[in-house]
N, CA and C atoms as an extended XYZ file, in Angstrom:
519
Properties=species:S:1:pos:R:3:atomname:S:1:resname:S:1:resid:I:1 pbc="F F F"
N        -3.375       -2.928      -19.648 N   MET     1
C        -3.630       -2.782      -18.293 CA  MET     1
C        -4.493       -1.133      -17.632 C   MET     1
N        -3.798       -0.254      -18.542 N   ALA     2
C        -3.586        1.636      -18.467 CA  ALA     2
C        -4.751        1.189      -18.263 C   ALA     2
N        -6.022        0.363      -18.320 N   ARG     3
C        -7.325        0.703      -17.872 CA  ARG     3
C        -7.694        1.014      -16.258 C   ARG     3
N        -6.320       -0.138      -15.569 N   MET     4
C        -6.361       -0.738      -14.149 CA  MET     4
C        -5.704        1.224      -13.587 C   MET     4
N        -5.413        1.739      -14.086 N   SER     5
C        -4.771        3.160      -13.442 CA  SER     5
C        -5.505        4.518      -13.588 C   SER     5
N        -7.304        4.006      -13.869 N   GLU     6
C        -8.505        5.238      -13.992 CA  GLU     6
C        -9.182        5.311      -12.318 C   GLU     6
N        -9.209        4.135      -11.858 N   PRO     7
C        -9.779        4.177      -10.056 CA  PRO     7
C        -9.082        5.194       -9.364 C   PRO     7
N        -6.851        4.664       -9.961 N   LEU     8
C        -6.578        5.167       -9.168 CA  LEU     8
C        -6.300        7.184       -9.193 C   LEU     8
N        -6.871        7.403      -10.586 N   ILE     9
C        -7.491        8.750      -10.612 CA  ILE     9
C        -8.219        9.135      -10.029 C   ILE     9
N        -9.461        9.014      -10.159 N   VAL    10
C       -10.486        9.250       -9.462 CA  VAL    10
C       -10.566        9.374       -7.806 C   VAL    10
N       -10.002        8.032       -6.880 N   GLY    11
C        -9.497        8.327       -6.073 CA  GLY    11
C        -8.464        9.046       -5.441 C   GLY    11
N        -7.526        9.601       -5.709 N   ARG    12
C        -7.003       11.489       -5.724 CA  ARG    12
C        -5.247       10.012       -5.672 C   ARG    12
N        -5.335        8.891       -5.856 N   VAL    13
C        -3.980        8.117       -5.028 CA  VAL    13
C        -2.655        9.086       -5.852 C   VAL    13
N        -3.113        8.691       -7.525 N   ILE    14
C        -2.039        9.360       -8.807 CA  ILE    14
C        -2.629       10.919       -8.617 C   ILE    14
N        -1.246       11.830       -7.633 N   GLY    15
C        -1.837       12.779       -7.525 CA  GLY    15
C        -1.229       13.658       -6.048 C   GLY    15
N        -2.548       12.787       -5.188 N   ASP    16
C        -1.575       12.520       -3.757 CA  ASP    16
C        -0.470       11.645       -3.510 C   ASP    16
N        -0.460       10.613       -3.557 N   VAL    17
C         0.766        9.490       -3.298 CA  VAL    17
C         1.416        9.356       -3.966 C   VAL    17
N         1.023        9.385       -5.884 N   LEU    18
C         1.679        8.480       -6.825 CA  LEU    18
C         1.874        9.689       -8.086 C   LEU    18
N         2.634        9.591       -8.865 N   ASP    19
C         2.513        9.879       -9.964 CA  ASP    19
C         2.174        9.377      -11.440 C   ASP    19
N         1.528        9.833      -12.079 N   HIS    20
C         0.957        9.102      -13.293 CA  HIS    20
C         1.467        7.852      -13.643 C   HIS    20
N         1.661        6.876      -14.177 N   PHE    21
C         2.580        5.788      -13.967 CA  PHE    21
C         0.796        4.630      -14.819 C   PHE    21
N         2.015        3.403      -15.690 N   SER    22
C         1.274        2.188      -16.095 CA  SER    22
C         1.178        1.347      -15.581 C   SER    22
N         0.609        0.556      -15.162 N   PRO    23
C         0.226       -1.082      -14.459 CA  PRO    23
C         1.177       -1.912      -15.112 C   PRO    23
N         2.044       -2.586      -14.625 N   THR    24
C         2.588       -3.694      -16.128 CA  THR    24
C         2.836       -5.285      -14.777 C   THR    24
N         2.449       -5.065      -14.369 N   THR    25
C         2.939       -6.235      -13.238 CA  THR    25
C         1.304       -6.093      -11.813 C   THR    25
N         0.599       -7.761      -12.569 N   LYS    26
C        -0.552       -7.818      -11.520 CA  LYS    26
C        -0.127       -7.949      -10.193 C   LYS    26
N        -1.282       -7.353       -9.567 N   MET    27
C        -0.780       -7.782       -7.816 CA  MET    27
C        -2.273       -7.682       -7.042 C   MET    27
N        -2.509       -8.480       -5.979 N   THR    28
C        -3.379       -9.039       -6.016 CA  THR    28
C        -3.168       -8.850       -4.212 C   THR    28
N        -4.056       -8.230       -3.035 N   VAL    29
C        -3.763       -7.784       -2.462 CA  VAL    29
C        -5.355       -8.887       -1.814 C   VAL    29
N        -4.957       -9.841       -0.907 N   ILE    30
C        -6.516      -10.553        0.369 CA  ILE    30
C        -5.803      -10.835        1.841 C   ILE    30
N        -7.676      -10.683        2.327 N   TYR    31
C        -7.125      -10.452        3.523 CA  TYR    31
C        -7.675      -11.561        3.471 C   TYR    31
N        -7.665      -11.585        5.145 N   ASN    32
C        -8.445      -13.246        5.964 CA  ASN    32
C        -8.553      -14.469        4.783 C   ASN    32
N        -7.842      -14.570        3.627 N   SER    33
C        -8.042      -15.631        2.768 CA  SER    33
C        -9.339      -15.849        1.634 C   SER    33
N        -9.746      -14.886        1.964 N   ASN    34
C       -11.304      -14.415        1.070 CA  ASN    34
C       -11.678      -13.171        0.784 C   ASN    34
N       -11.103      -12.359        1.218 N   LYS    35
C       -11.466      -11.055        0.934 CA  LYS    35
C        -9.976      -10.071        0.030 C   LYS    35
N       -10.750      -10.367       -1.277 N   GLN    36
C        -9.607       -8.845       -2.152 CA  GLN    36
C       -10.302       -8.267       -2.419 C   GLN    36
N        -8.288       -6.980       -1.649 N   VAL    37
C        -8.899       -5.643       -2.285 CA  VAL    37
C        -9.694       -5.276       -4.155 C   VAL    37
N       -10.071       -3.955       -3.737 N   CYS    38
C       -10.807       -3.959       -5.364 CA  CYS    38
C       -10.700       -2.350       -5.039 C   CYS    38
N        -9.941       -1.646       -5.715 N   ASN    39
C        -9.626        0.050       -5.712 CA  ASN    39
C       -11.374        0.621       -5.729 C   ASN    39
N       -10.929        1.349       -4.690 N   GLY    40
C       -11.723        2.134       -3.586 CA  GLY    40
C       -12.901        1.789       -3.233 C   GLY    40
N       -13.502        0.248       -2.455 N   GLN    41
C       -14.098       -0.481       -2.066 CA  GLN    41
C       -14.018       -0.143       -0.601 C   GLN    41
N       -14.834       -0.008        0.454 N   GLU    42
C       -14.702        0.211        2.060 CA  GLU    42
C       -14.890       -1.101        2.801 C   GLU    42
N       -13.686       -1.752        2.943 N   LEU    43
C       -13.121       -2.205        4.184 CA  LEU    43
C       -13.278       -2.227        5.494 C   LEU    43
N       -14.145       -1.969        6.275 N   TYR    44
C       -13.883       -2.408        7.674 CA  TYR    44
C       -12.878       -2.440        8.611 C   TYR    44
N       -12.853       -1.360        9.665 N   PRO    45
C       -10.849       -1.749        9.952 CA  PRO    45
C       -10.845       -2.935       11.105 C   PRO    45
N       -12.207       -3.157       11.608 N   SER    46
C       -12.614       -4.743       12.107 CA  SER    46
C       -11.647       -5.881       11.316 C   SER    46
N       -11.726       -5.835        9.784 N   SER    47
C       -12.140       -6.963        8.674 CA  SER    47
C       -10.233       -7.190        7.887 C   SER    47
N        -9.274       -5.821        8.659 N   VAL    48
C        -7.993       -5.601        8.009 CA  VAL    48
C        -7.107       -5.607        9.193 C   VAL    48
N        -6.990       -6.147       10.382 N   THR    49
C        -6.242       -6.472       11.253 CA  THR    49
C        -5.443       -7.718       11.639 C   THR    49
N        -5.317       -7.950       10.533 N   THR    50
C        -3.950       -9.032        9.951 CA  THR    50
C        -2.832       -8.519        8.818 C   THR    50
N        -1.699       -8.394        8.671 N   LYS    51
C        -1.492       -8.252        7.173 CA  LYS    51
C        -2.462       -8.941        6.206 C   LYS    51
N        -2.309       -8.392        5.233 N   PRO    52
C        -2.767       -9.086        4.019 CA  PRO    52
C        -1.807      -10.102        3.383 C   PRO    52
N        -2.582      -11.525        2.295 N   ARG    53
C        -1.888      -11.563        1.608 CA  ARG    53
C        -1.013      -10.458        0.345 C   ARG    53
N        -0.491      -10.642       -0.105 N   VAL    54
C        -0.343      -10.186       -1.439 CA  VAL    54
C         0.607      -11.021       -2.500 C   VAL    54
N        -0.382      -10.681       -3.724 N   GLU    55
C         0.415      -11.515       -4.788 CA  GLU    55
C         1.311      -10.922       -5.784 C   GLU    55
N         2.079      -11.609       -6.396 N   VAL    56
C         3.083      -10.313       -7.725 CA  VAL    56
C         2.934      -11.653       -8.724 C   VAL    56
N         2.308      -10.875       -9.815 N   GLN    57
C         2.560      -12.027      -10.826 CA  GLN    57
C         2.879      -11.366      -11.776 C   GLN    57
N         4.117      -11.644      -12.714 N   GLY    58
C         4.353      -10.314      -13.704 CA  GLY    58
C         5.673      -10.713      -13.954 C   GLY    58
N         6.852      -11.219      -13.042 N   GLY    59
C         8.126      -11.347      -12.427 CA  GLY    59
C         8.574      -12.694      -12.629 C   GLY    59
N         9.641      -13.294      -11.939 N   ASP    60
C        10.139      -14.067      -12.554 CA  ASP    60
C        11.153      -14.415      -11.069 C   ASP    60
N        11.639      -15.245      -10.732 N   MET    61
C        12.658      -15.907       -9.695 CA  MET    61
C        14.158      -14.977       -9.748 C   MET    61
N        14.644      -14.368      -10.915 N   ARG    62
C        14.997      -13.029      -10.743 CA  ARG    62
C        14.477      -11.547      -10.502 C   ARG    62
N        13.452      -11.583      -10.559 N   SER    63
C        13.100      -10.165      -10.238 CA  SER    63
C        12.655       -9.436       -9.173 C   SER    63
N        12.491       -8.546       -8.225 N   PHE    64
C        12.259       -8.455       -7.034 CA  PHE    64
C        11.392       -7.381       -6.271 C   PHE    64
N        10.978       -6.784       -6.018 N   PHE    65
C         9.658       -6.339       -5.655 CA  PHE    65
C         9.544       -5.419       -4.141 C   PHE    65
N         9.220       -3.959       -3.912 N   THR    66
C         9.248       -3.611       -3.418 CA  THR    66
C         7.953       -2.968       -2.984 C   THR    66
N         7.502       -3.527       -1.636 N   LEU    67
C         5.685       -2.748       -1.179 CA  LEU    67
C         5.708       -2.310        0.116 C   LEU    67
N         4.864       -1.247       -0.838 N   VAL    68
C         4.702       -0.198        0.455 CA  VAL    68
C         3.057        0.052        0.632 C   VAL    68
N         2.747        0.674        1.842 N   MET    69
C         1.324        0.792        2.143 CA  MET    69
C         0.870        1.617        3.262 C   MET    69
N         0.543        2.762        2.580 N   THR    70
C         0.518        4.233        3.173 CA  THR    70
C        -1.226        4.433        3.633 C   THR    70
N        -1.114        5.858        4.291 N   ASP    71
C        -2.333        6.030        4.770 CA  ASP    71
C        -2.401        7.647        4.054 C   ASP    71
N        -2.523        8.415        2.703 N   PRO    72
C        -2.322        9.650        2.797 CA  PRO    72
C        -3.169       10.197        3.707 C   PRO    72
N        -4.181       10.000        4.382 N   ASP    73
C        -5.296       10.856        5.243 CA  ASP    73
C        -5.090       11.285        6.555 C   ASP    73
N        -3.615       10.763        6.807 N   VAL    74
C        -3.750       11.394        8.332 CA  VAL    74
C        -3.147       13.281        9.083 C   VAL    74
N        -4.058       13.191        9.539 N   PRO    75
C        -4.873       12.653       10.294 CA  PRO    75
C        -6.354       12.803       10.026 C   PRO    75
N        -6.865       13.373        9.031 N   GLY    76
C        -7.779       13.308        8.780 CA  GLY    76
C        -8.314       14.610        6.637 C   GLY    76
N        -8.829       13.442        6.294 N   PRO    77
C        -8.620       13.756        4.479 CA  PRO    77
C        -9.262       14.781        4.489 C   PRO    77
N        -9.279       15.683        5.102 N   SER    78
C        -9.976       17.599        4.993 CA  SER    78
C        -8.469       18.071        5.235 C   SER    78
N        -8.183       17.677        5.998 N   ASP    79
C        -6.355       18.899        6.694 CA  ASP    79
C        -5.791       17.185        6.835 C   ASP    79
N        -4.969       16.931        6.127 N   PRO    80
C        -3.985       15.294        5.921 CA  PRO    80
C        -2.458       15.975        6.006 C   PRO    80
N        -2.409       16.761        7.608 N   TYR    81
C        -0.847       17.545        7.634 CA  TYR    81
C         0.275       16.662        7.864 C   TYR    81
N        -0.036       14.978        8.325 N   GLN    82
C         1.006       14.296        8.441 CA  GLN    82
C         1.091       13.403        7.424 C   GLN    82
N         0.184       13.858        6.090 N   ARG    83
C         0.485       12.825        4.857 CA  ARG    83
C         1.920       12.628        4.792 C   ARG    83
N         2.457       11.099        4.377 N   GLU    84
C         1.591       10.119        4.823 CA  GLU    84
C         1.819        9.567        5.347 C   GLU    84
N         0.942        8.106        6.216 N   HIS    85
C         1.330        7.504        7.694 CA  HIS    85
C         2.162        6.114        7.037 C   HIS    85
N         2.766        5.830        7.123 N   LEU    86
C         3.322        4.544        6.382 CA  LEU    86
C         2.745        2.626        7.324 C   LEU    86
N         1.955        2.181        6.999 N   HIS    87
C         1.959        1.341        7.538 CA  HIS    87
C         1.965       -0.113        7.334 C   HIS    87
N         2.786       -0.530        6.480 N   TRP    88
C         3.513       -1.566        5.598 CA  TRP    88
C         4.872       -1.503        4.534 C   TRP    88
N         5.794       -2.485        4.779 N   LEU    89
C         7.292       -1.896        3.657 CA  LEU    89
C         8.017       -2.818        4.143 C   LEU    89
N         7.792       -3.555        2.682 N   VAL    90
C         8.101       -5.227        2.344 CA  VAL    90
C         9.513       -4.849        1.078 C   VAL    90
N        10.631       -5.605        1.045 N   THR    91
C        11.329       -5.446        0.123 CA  THR    91
C        12.013       -7.133       -0.172 C   THR    91
N        12.983       -7.119       -1.323 N   ASP    92
C        13.166       -8.294       -2.320 CA  ASP    92
C        12.382       -9.234       -2.079 C   ASP    92
N        11.037       -9.222       -2.329 N   ILE    93
C         9.720       -9.616       -2.885 CA  ILE    93
C        10.024      -10.738       -4.031 C   ILE    93
N        10.371      -12.104       -4.020 N   PRO    94
C        11.052      -12.482       -5.136 CA  PRO    94
C         9.447      -12.432       -6.138 C   PRO    94
N         9.738      -12.217       -7.753 N   GLY    95
C         8.843      -11.829       -8.530 CA  GLY    95
C         8.195      -13.494       -8.383 C   GLY    95
N         6.418      -13.558       -8.598 N   THR    96
C         5.443      -14.649       -8.254 CA  THR    96
C         5.456      -15.622       -7.432 C   THR    96
N         5.621      -14.493       -6.200 N   THR    97
C         5.457      -15.008       -5.152 CA  THR    97
C         4.154      -14.197       -4.271 C   THR    97
N         4.849      -13.975       -2.996 N   ASP    98
C         4.089      -13.032       -1.954 CA  ASP    98
C         4.898      -12.502       -0.965 C   ASP    98
N         4.017      -11.425       -0.768 N   ALA    99
C         5.042      -10.345        0.486 CA  ALA    99
C         5.644      -11.544        1.497 C   ALA    99
N         5.372      -12.464        1.677 N   THR   100
C         5.877      -13.395        3.099 CA  THR   100
C         6.794      -13.803        2.364 C   THR   100
N         7.690      -13.616        1.482 N   PHE   101
C         8.925      -14.027        0.860 CA  PHE   101
C        10.052      -13.618        0.964 C   PHE   101
N         9.235      -11.852        1.179 N   GLY   102
C        10.117      -10.583        1.298 CA  GLY   102
C        11.127      -10.392        2.361 C   GLY   102
N        11.645       -9.323        2.794 N   LYS   103
C        11.964       -8.436        4.307 CA  LYS   103
C        11.272       -7.860        4.444 C   LYS   103
N        10.570       -7.941        5.952 N   GLU   104
C         9.772       -7.276        6.054 CA  GLU   104
C        10.661       -5.937        6.777 C   GLU   104
N        10.387       -4.714        6.483 N   MET   105
C        11.356       -3.958        6.645 CA  MET   105
C        10.869       -2.854        7.770 C   MET   105
N         9.661       -2.584        7.946 N   VAL   106
C         8.582       -2.041        8.334 CA  VAL   106
C         7.091       -3.253        8.920 C   VAL   106
N         6.901       -3.244       10.048 N   SER   107
C         5.917       -4.290        9.857 CA  SER   107
C         4.546       -3.534        9.673 C   SER   107
N         3.335       -4.420       10.189 N   TYR   108
C         1.806       -3.823        9.362 CA  TYR   108
C         1.289       -3.936       10.665 C   TYR   108
N         1.025       -2.645       10.286 N   GLU   109
C         0.318       -1.563       11.312 CA  GLU   109
C        -0.617       -1.527       11.079 C   GLU   109
N        -2.596       -2.335       11.884 N   LEU   110
C        -3.637       -2.179       11.255 CA  LEU   110
C        -3.824       -0.896       11.333 C   LEU   110
N        -4.896       -0.612       10.134 N   PRO   111
C        -5.528        0.606        9.896 CA  PRO   111
C        -6.466        1.338       10.989 C   PRO   111
N        -6.248        2.367       11.577 N   ARG   112
C        -7.248        3.221       12.668 CA  ARG   112
C        -6.875        4.343       12.104 C   ARG   112
N        -8.577        4.979       11.189 N   PRO   113
C        -8.789        5.866       10.917 CA  PRO   113
C        -9.634        6.557       12.177 C   PRO   113
N        -9.730        7.865       12.510 N   ASN   114
C       -10.649        8.011       13.546 CA  ASN   114
C       -10.937        9.192       13.424 C   ASN   114
N       -10.701       10.114       11.486 N   ILE   115
C       -11.577       11.093       11.359 CA  ILE   115
C       -11.723       11.033       10.003 C   ILE   115
N       -13.071       10.729        9.685 N   GLY   116
C       -13.495       11.095        8.473 CA  GLY   116
C       -13.100        9.483        7.358 C   GLY   116
N       -13.074        9.225        6.128 N   ILE   117
C       -12.568        8.392        4.993 CA  ILE   117
C       -11.300        8.373        5.072 C   ILE   117
N       -10.968        7.320        5.272 N   HIS   118
C        -9.736        7.245        4.745 CA  HIS   118
C        -9.081        6.346        4.083 C   HIS   118
N        -8.297        6.039        2.817 N   ARG   119
C        -7.300        5.533        1.679 CA  ARG   119
C        -6.690        4.953        1.915 C   ARG   119
N        -6.269        3.745        2.188 N   PHE   120
C        -4.912        2.563        2.697 CA  PHE   120
C        -4.410        2.100        0.940 C   PHE   120
N        -3.282        2.247        0.942 N   VAL   121
C        -2.746        2.594       -0.533 CA  VAL   121
C        -1.649        1.470       -0.731 C   VAL   121
N        -1.663        0.703       -1.469 N   PHE   122
C        -0.693       -1.072       -1.964 CA  PHE   122
C        -0.182       -0.288       -2.917 C   PHE   122
N         1.595       -0.156       -2.518 N   VAL   123
C         1.535        0.316       -3.872 CA  VAL   123
C         3.294       -0.649       -3.909 C   VAL   123
N         3.206       -1.487       -5.734 N   LEU   124
C         4.236       -2.439       -5.566 CA  LEU   124
C         5.196       -1.689       -6.604 C   LEU   124
N         6.875       -1.670       -6.210 N   PHE   125
C         7.638       -0.788       -7.194 CA  PHE   125
C         8.736       -2.586       -7.746 C   PHE   125
N         8.809       -2.758       -9.039 N   LYS   126
C         9.832       -3.367       -9.150 CA  LYS   126
C        11.545       -2.675       -8.562 C   LYS   126
N        12.150       -3.768       -8.411 N   GLN   127
C        13.631       -3.242       -7.735 CA  GLN   127
C        14.354       -4.096       -8.398 C   GLN   127
N        15.879       -2.864       -9.358 N   LYS   128
C        16.956       -3.476      -10.228 CA  LYS   128
C        17.676       -4.357      -10.061 C   LYS   128
N        17.778       -4.901       -8.597 N   ARG   129
C        18.617       -6.059       -8.015 CA  ARG   129
C        17.938       -5.826       -6.559 C   ARG   129
N        18.276       -7.244       -6.140 N   ARG   130
C        18.193       -7.380       -4.567 CA  ARG   130
C        18.953       -6.107       -4.016 C   ARG   130
N        18.203       -5.409       -3.391 N   GLN   131
C        19.233       -4.506       -2.211 CA  GLN   131
C        18.086       -4.019       -1.051 C   GLN   131
N        19.744       -3.284       -0.441 N   THR   132
C        18.484       -2.853        1.148 CA  THR   132
C        18.126       -1.577        1.251 C   THR   132
N        16.738       -0.773        1.029 N   VAL   133
C        16.052       -0.132        0.899 CA  VAL   133
C        16.562        1.171        2.045 C   VAL   133
N        16.508        2.641        2.340 N   THR   134
C        16.833        2.751        3.341 CA  THR   134
C        15.742        3.121        4.341 C   THR   134
N        15.374        2.576        5.502 N   THR   135
C        14.092        1.780        6.021 CA  THR   135
C        14.437        2.970        7.246 C   THR   135
N        12.761        3.838        6.996 N   PRO   136
C        12.370        5.632        7.312 CA  PRO   136
C        12.616        5.802        8.952 C   PRO   136
N        12.623        6.817        9.530 N   SER   137
C        12.931        6.938       10.366 CA  SER   137
C        11.544        6.811       11.600 C   SER   137
N        10.682        7.354       10.474 N   SER   138
C         9.490        7.297       11.586 CA  SER   138
C         8.102        6.892       10.358 C   SER   138
N         7.211        6.320       11.056 N   ARG   139
C         6.230        5.982       10.408 CA  ARG   139
C         5.216        7.477        9.284 C   ARG   139
N         5.418        8.623       10.453 N   ASP   140
C         4.164        9.486        9.992 CA  ASP   140
C         5.203       10.739        9.003 C   ASP   140
N         4.468       11.009        8.199 N   HIS   141
C         5.581       11.956        7.092 CA  HIS   141
C         6.076       11.761        6.301 C   HIS   141
N         5.620       10.104        5.496 N   PHE   142
C         6.345        8.936        5.223 CA  PHE   142
C         6.375       10.083        3.529 C   PHE   142
N         6.971        9.822        2.619 N   ASN   143
C         6.267       10.363        1.099 CA  ASN   143
C         7.052        9.154        0.610 C   ASN   143
N         5.316        8.878       -0.226 N   THR   144
C         6.773        7.363       -0.932 CA  THR   144
C         7.134        7.773       -2.630 C   THR   144
N         6.809        8.866       -2.772 N   ARG   145
C         7.303        9.399       -4.471 CA  ARG   145
C         9.060        9.546       -3.835 C   ARG   145
N         9.304       10.088       -2.757 N   LYS   146
C        10.065       10.641       -2.176 CA  LYS   146
C        11.834        9.193       -2.105 C   LYS   146
N        10.832        8.025       -1.200 N   PHE   147
C        11.061        7.081       -0.796 CA  PHE   147
C        11.149        6.227       -2.333 C   PHE   147
N        11.062        6.136       -3.167 N   ALA   148
C        11.003        5.350       -4.169 CA  ALA   148
C        11.976        6.209       -4.926 C   ALA   148
N        12.035        7.637       -5.040 N   ASP   149
C        13.750        8.416       -5.230 CA  ASP   149
C        14.496        7.670       -5.158 C   ASP   149
N        15.204        7.940       -3.663 N   GLU   150
C        15.791        7.464       -3.118 CA  GLU   150
C        16.309        6.540       -3.063 C   GLU   150
N        15.366        5.360       -3.322 N   ASN   151
C        16.021        4.235       -3.353 CA  ASN   151
C        16.214        3.326       -4.799 C   ASN   151
N        16.023        4.542       -5.661 N   GLU   152
C        15.677        4.230       -6.972 CA  GLU   152
C        15.200        3.464       -7.377 C   GLU   152
N        14.026        3.593       -7.064 N   LEU   153
C        12.713        2.126       -7.375 CA  LEU   153
C        11.968        2.684       -8.625 C   LEU   153
N        12.404        3.932       -8.569 N   GLY   154
C        11.323        4.030      -10.326 CA  GLY   154
C        10.300        4.813      -10.452 C   GLY   154
N         9.036        4.017      -10.805 N   LEU   155
C         7.414        4.474      -10.499 CA  LEU   155
C         7.515        3.346      -10.825 C   LEU   155
N         5.737        3.136      -10.185 N   PRO   156
C         4.896        1.735       -9.630 CA  PRO   156
C         5.315        0.462      -10.662 C   PRO   156
N         4.579       -0.632      -10.315 N   VAL   157
C         4.935       -1.386      -11.364 CA  VAL   157
C         3.183       -1.814      -10.894 C   VAL   157
N         2.415       -1.381       -9.547 N   ALA   158
C         0.828       -2.164       -9.922 CA  ALA   158
C         0.629       -0.760       -8.351 C   ALA   158
N        -0.469       -0.573       -7.983 N   ALA   159
C        -1.120       -0.262       -6.594 CA  ALA   159
C        -3.019       -0.480       -7.023 C   ALA   159
N        -3.376       -0.696       -5.513 N   VAL   160
C        -4.569       -0.592       -5.502 CA  VAL   160
C        -4.730        0.039       -3.849 C   VAL   160
N        -6.502        0.145       -3.700 N   PHE   161
C        -6.542        0.992       -2.896 CA  PHE   161
C        -7.556        0.590       -2.003 C   PHE   161
N        -8.042        0.664       -0.647 N   PHE   162
C        -9.794        0.428       -0.247 CA  PHE   162
C        -9.207        1.911        0.453 C   PHE   162
N       -10.639        2.198        0.477 N   ASN   163
C       -11.010        3.269        2.153 CA  ASN   163
C       -11.843        2.427        3.251 C   ASN   163
N       -11.792        3.362        4.034 N   ALA   164
C       -12.169        2.842        5.704 CA  ALA   164
C       -12.415        4.181        6.692 C   ALA   164
N       -13.158        3.927        7.675 N   GLN   165
C       -13.730        4.935        8.281 CA  GLN   165
C       -13.747        4.136        9.384 C   GLN   165
N       -13.376        4.846       11.115 N   ARG   166
C       -13.421        4.588       12.362 CA  ARG   166
C       -15.255        4.160       12.181 C   ARG   166
N       -15.304        2.566       12.998 N   GLU   167
C       -16.205        1.956       13.212 CA  GLU   167
C       -17.151        2.319       14.723 C   GLU   167
N       -18.208        2.668       14.245 N   THR   168
C       -19.120        2.873       15.317 CA  THR   168
C       -19.539        1.038       16.024 C   THR   168
N       -19.828        1.400       17.259 N   ALA   169
C       -20.363       -0.115       17.660 CA  ALA   169
C       -21.085       -0.588       17.103 C   ALA   169
N       -21.751       -0.097       16.865 N   ALA   170
C       -23.401       -0.818       15.251 CA  ALA   170
C       -22.850       -0.797       14.539 C   ALA   170
N       -21.727       -0.581       14.135 N   ARG   171
C       -21.286       -0.707       12.386 CA  ARG   171
C       -20.484       -1.965       12.526 C   ARG   171
N       -19.560       -2.877       13.431 N   ARG   172
C       -18.899       -3.314       13.644 CA  ARG   172
C       -19.772       -4.498       13.592 C   ARG   172
N       -18.593       -5.665       12.656 N   ARG   173
C       -19.528       -6.664       12.093 CA  ARG   173
C       -18.358       -7.956       12.975 C   ARG   173
């Protein structure tokens, strides 16, 4: 799975959002029951308005995971001074299931990039046990590394990201 981190390095997810890690768990993110997210692909904001199905493979029913979705490019990629914006937070996801079985701590917020191309990053952490995580006080200025540290989550076990930009009327489908 080591090669799976290469697109995260090229897309500057490792560096801007995460420290280098070796993926050990398979995570699949699927929008609208048929659109699987692949690293670096562009998705239209209009196609990601409802929360995706996030499948976790590589655990068992005694394993629990935390899912974080952020946008590190707020308000724009050339000056992301609000980095990061939290779009979704789910904890206590049982291994071998999907995020709908977890505890939604921060509800899904659809991507609405205004300036430039934004990265939307899904990060999966393996929990040491079932636990209560500290719910962030704000979606803005979220920090994935700090959140993981404060909640003793360690390094991620999986991550995937897509790109999106503001849709003009002509681009909408």
